[in-house]
Short mmCIF file of C-alpha atoms and ligand atoms in Angstrom, two decimals:
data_model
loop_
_atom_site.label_atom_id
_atom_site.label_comp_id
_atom_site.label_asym_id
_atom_site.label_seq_id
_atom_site.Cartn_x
_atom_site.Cartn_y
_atom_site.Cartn_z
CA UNK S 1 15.91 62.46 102.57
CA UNK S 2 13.48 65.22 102.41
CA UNK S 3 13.46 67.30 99.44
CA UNK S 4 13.45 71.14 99.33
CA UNK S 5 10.48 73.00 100.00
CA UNK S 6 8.88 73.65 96.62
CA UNK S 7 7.85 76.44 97.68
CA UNK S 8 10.12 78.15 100.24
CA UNK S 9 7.91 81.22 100.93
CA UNK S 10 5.58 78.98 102.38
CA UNK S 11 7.23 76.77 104.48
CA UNK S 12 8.81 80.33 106.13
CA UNK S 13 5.03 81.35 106.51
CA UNK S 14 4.74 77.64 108.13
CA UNK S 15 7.92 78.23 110.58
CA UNK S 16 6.58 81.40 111.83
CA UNK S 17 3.31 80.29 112.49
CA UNK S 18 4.68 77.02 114.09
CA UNK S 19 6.68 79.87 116.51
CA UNK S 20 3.83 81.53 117.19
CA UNK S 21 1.85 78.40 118.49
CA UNK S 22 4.38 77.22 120.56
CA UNK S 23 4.82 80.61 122.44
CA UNK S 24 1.40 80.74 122.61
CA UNK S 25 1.25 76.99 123.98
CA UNK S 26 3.60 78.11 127.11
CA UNK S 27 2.07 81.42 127.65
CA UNK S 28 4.78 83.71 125.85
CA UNK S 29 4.17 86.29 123.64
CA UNK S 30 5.27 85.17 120.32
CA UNK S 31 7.44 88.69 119.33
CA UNK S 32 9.45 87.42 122.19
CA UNK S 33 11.03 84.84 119.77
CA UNK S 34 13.20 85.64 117.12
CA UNK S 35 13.26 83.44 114.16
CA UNK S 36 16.84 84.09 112.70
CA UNK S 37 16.84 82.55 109.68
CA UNK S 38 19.89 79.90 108.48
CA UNK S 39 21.36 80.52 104.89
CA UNK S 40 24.43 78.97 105.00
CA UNK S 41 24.86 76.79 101.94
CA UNK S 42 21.50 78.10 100.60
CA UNK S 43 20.97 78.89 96.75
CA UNK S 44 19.92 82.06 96.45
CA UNK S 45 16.64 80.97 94.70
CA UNK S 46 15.94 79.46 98.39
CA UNK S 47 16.51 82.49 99.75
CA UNK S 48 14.96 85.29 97.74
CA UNK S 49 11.59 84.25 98.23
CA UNK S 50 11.58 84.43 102.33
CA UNK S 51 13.57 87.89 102.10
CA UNK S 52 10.34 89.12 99.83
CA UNK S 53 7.83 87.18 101.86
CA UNK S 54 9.53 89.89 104.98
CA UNK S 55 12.33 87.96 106.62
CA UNK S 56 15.14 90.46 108.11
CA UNK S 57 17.17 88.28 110.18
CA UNK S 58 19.47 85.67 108.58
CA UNK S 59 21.98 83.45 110.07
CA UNK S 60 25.20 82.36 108.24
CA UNK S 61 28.37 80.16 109.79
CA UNK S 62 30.88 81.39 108.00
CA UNK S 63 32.52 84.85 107.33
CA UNK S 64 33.40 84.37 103.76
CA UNK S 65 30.55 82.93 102.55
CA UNK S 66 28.39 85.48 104.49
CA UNK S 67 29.83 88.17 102.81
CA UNK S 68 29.74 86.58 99.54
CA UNK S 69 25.90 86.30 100.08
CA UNK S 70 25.20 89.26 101.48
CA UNK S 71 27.53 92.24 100.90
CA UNK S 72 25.53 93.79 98.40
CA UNK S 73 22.44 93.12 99.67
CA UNK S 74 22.84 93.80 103.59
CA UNK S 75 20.59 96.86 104.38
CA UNK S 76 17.59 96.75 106.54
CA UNK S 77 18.82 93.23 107.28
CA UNK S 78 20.34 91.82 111.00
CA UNK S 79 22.97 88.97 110.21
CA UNK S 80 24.40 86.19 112.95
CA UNK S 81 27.47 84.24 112.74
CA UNK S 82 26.63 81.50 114.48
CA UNK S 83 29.48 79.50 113.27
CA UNK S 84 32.91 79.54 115.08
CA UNK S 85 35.03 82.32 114.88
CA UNK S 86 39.04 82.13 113.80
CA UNK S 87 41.20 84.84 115.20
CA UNK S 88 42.33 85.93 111.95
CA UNK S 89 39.02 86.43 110.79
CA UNK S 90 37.46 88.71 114.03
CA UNK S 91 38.60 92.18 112.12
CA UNK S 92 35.60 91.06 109.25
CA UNK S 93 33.18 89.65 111.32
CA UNK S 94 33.31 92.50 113.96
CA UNK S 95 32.82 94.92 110.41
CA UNK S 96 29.85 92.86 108.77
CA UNK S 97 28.03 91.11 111.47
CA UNK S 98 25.28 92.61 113.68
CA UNK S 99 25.38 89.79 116.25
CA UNK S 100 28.18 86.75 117.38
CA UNK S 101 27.06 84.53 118.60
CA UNK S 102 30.12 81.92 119.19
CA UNK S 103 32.28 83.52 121.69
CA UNK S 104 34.04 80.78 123.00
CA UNK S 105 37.31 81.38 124.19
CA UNK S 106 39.66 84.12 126.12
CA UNK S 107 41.66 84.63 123.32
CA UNK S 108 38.33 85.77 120.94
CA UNK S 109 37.52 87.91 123.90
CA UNK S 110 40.41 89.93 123.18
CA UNK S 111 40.77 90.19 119.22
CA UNK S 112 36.76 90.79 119.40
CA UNK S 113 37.32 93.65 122.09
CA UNK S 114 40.56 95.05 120.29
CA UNK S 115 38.28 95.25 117.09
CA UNK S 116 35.50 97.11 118.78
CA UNK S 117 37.91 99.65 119.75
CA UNK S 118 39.56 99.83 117.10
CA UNK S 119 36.42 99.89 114.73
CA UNK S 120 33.79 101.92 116.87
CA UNK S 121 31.51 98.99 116.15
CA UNK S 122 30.24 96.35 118.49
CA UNK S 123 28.44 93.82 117.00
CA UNK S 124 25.94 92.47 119.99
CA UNK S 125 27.73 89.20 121.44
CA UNK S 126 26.76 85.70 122.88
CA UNK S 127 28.47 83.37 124.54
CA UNK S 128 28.63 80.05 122.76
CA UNK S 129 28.02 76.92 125.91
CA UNK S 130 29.22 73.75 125.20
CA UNK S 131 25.90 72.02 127.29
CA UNK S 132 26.72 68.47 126.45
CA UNK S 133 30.88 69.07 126.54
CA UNK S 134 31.23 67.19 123.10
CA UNK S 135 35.24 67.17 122.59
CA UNK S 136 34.60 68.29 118.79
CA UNK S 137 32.10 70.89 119.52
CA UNK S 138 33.10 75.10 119.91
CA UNK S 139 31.91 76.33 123.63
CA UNK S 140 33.21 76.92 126.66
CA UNK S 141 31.86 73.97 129.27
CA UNK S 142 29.00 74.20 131.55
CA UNK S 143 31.27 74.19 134.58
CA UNK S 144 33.54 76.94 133.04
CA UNK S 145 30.87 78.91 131.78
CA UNK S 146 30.47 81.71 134.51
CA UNK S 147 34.49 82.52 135.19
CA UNK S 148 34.21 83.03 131.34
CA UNK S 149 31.26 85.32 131.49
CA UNK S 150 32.94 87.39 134.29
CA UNK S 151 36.19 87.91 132.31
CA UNK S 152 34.42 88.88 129.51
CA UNK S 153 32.86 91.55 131.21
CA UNK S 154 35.83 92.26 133.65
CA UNK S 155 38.66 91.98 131.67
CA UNK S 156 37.69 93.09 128.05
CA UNK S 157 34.07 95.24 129.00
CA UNK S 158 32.28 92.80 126.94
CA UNK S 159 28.38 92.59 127.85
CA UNK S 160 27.16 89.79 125.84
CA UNK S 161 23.61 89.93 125.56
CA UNK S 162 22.83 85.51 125.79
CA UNK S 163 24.22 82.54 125.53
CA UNK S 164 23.93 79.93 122.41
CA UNK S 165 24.11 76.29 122.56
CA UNK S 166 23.85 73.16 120.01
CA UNK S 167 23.12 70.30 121.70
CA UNK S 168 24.40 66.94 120.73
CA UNK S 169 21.79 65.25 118.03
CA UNK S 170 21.85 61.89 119.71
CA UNK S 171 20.21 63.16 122.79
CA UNK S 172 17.18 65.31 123.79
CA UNK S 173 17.57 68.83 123.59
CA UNK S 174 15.36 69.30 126.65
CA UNK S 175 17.68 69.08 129.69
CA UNK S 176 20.44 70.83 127.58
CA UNK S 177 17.83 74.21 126.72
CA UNK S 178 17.17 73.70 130.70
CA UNK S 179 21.10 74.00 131.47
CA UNK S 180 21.35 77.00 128.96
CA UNK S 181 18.51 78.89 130.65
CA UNK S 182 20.18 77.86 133.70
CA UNK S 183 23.71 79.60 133.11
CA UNK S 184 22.12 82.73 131.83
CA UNK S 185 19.61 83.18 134.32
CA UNK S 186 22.81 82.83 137.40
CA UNK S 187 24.78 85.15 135.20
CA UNK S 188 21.90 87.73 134.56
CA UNK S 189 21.50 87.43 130.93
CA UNK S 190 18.49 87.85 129.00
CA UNK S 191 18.63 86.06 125.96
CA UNK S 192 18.90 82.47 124.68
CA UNK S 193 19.63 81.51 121.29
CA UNK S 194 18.71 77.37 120.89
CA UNK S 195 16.53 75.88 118.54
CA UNK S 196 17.06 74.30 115.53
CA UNK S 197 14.63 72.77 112.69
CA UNK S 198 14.75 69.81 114.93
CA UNK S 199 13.79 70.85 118.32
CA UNK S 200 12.61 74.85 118.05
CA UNK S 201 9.44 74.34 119.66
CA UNK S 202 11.21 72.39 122.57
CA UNK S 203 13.75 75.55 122.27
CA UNK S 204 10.92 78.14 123.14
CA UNK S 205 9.27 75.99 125.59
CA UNK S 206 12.43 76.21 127.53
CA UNK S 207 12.23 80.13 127.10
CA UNK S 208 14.10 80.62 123.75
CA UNK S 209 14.27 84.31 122.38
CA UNK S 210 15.72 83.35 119.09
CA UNK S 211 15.57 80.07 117.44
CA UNK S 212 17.94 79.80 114.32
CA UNK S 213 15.88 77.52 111.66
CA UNK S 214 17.71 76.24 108.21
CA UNK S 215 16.21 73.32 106.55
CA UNK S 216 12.68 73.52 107.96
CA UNK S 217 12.75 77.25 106.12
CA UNK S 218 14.67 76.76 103.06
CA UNK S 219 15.32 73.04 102.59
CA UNK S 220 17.57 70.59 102.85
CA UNK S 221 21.22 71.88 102.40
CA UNK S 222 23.04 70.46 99.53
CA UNK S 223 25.46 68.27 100.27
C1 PLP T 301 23.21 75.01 110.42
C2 PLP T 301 22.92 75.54 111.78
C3 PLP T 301 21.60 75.73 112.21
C4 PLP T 301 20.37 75.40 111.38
O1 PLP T 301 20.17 74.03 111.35
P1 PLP T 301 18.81 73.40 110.72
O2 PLP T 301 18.76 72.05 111.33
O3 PLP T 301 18.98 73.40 109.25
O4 PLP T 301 17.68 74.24 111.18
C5 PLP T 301 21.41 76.28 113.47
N1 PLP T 301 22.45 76.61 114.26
C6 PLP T 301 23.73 76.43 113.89
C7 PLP T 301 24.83 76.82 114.81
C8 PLP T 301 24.01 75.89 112.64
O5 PLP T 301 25.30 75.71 112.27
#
């Protein structure tokens, strides 16, 4: 197992320049790609150094826990839930999150665009794609993926601005990134969230516009 970075401000300065070469590798300017940073389960120790070293954008996969983290401390910052979303849990997460990006179901369409109403607050949305259909993985399946993204917009006036995916870790990530781009660029959406520590650089070869990096940033996660 590989131990924490001892030195966390660094290995952030290491992911972005690691970003930066692989745009530049496939001709893409590297501002194009978002690094959104993945806190969940973080110390705070981890953390503090990359918000001083200029870090904005954090990710966090839980509502609770994101709050916990950053309630006091959320100005000037962008925050993603890129975890799944419960129901009961949309009127928070449509408050305190600037971007969702696991919209994955009819039902989520609705509480999220009751909320917006309801709060004057629309937290920019993405639709979370289930590439490799895993039966215990949040998304809605590649085959289902543009009735969803019509309904969205027809039914509840949702725009999402991309589409998300995870794909499983016992295969590639190549053809799955491929299939992501795929569904957005049919269904006219700009931006692609897919990357992980793993597999970012694949991610922005595949025209990734935000990559959402944990452990290679901050370190392991303990267990
Ligand atoms: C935890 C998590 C990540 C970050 O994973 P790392 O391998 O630590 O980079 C990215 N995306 C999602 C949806 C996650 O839950």
């Amino acid at each position: 197992m590989a131990t924490p970075p001892d030195n966390p401000a660094q290995a952030y300065h290491e992911v972005v320049a690691r970003i930066a070469r692989a745009a530049q590798a496939c001709g893409r300017d590297p501002a194009a790609v978002t690094l959104v940073a993945v806190s969940k389960q973080q110390p705070w120790e981890a953390i503090a150094p990359v918000l001083t070293a200029g870090q904005r954008v954090f990710g966090e996969n839980r509502v609770q826990e994101a709050q916990a983290r950053w309630e006091n401390r959320s100005d000037g910052l962008t925050l993603h839930l890129i975890g799944p979303l419960q129901s009961n849990k949309v009127r928070e997460a449509v408050a305190f999150f600037d971007v969702v990006e696991s919209l994955d179901r009819e039902k989520l369409a609705r509480a999220l665009a009751e909320e917006i109403q309801k709060q004057g607050r629309a937290p920019r949305l993405y639709v979370q794609i289930n590439t490799g259909e895993e039966p215990q993985k949040a998304g809605v399946i590649p085959a289902e993926a543009d009735a969803f993204i019509a309904n969205c917009r027809a039914t509840y006036g949702l725009e999402p601005e991309g589409l998300m995916c995870i794909p499983p870790v016992d295969e590639p990530a190549g053809p799955h990134f491929a299939l992501l781009a795929k569904i957005a660029a049919r269904n006219a959406l700009s931006k692609l969230s897919m990357g992980m520590s793993g597999d970012f650089e694949t991610a922005i070869a595949f025209g990734a516009t935000s990559v959402r990096i944990g452990s290679a940033v901050f370190g392991d996660r303990p267990k």
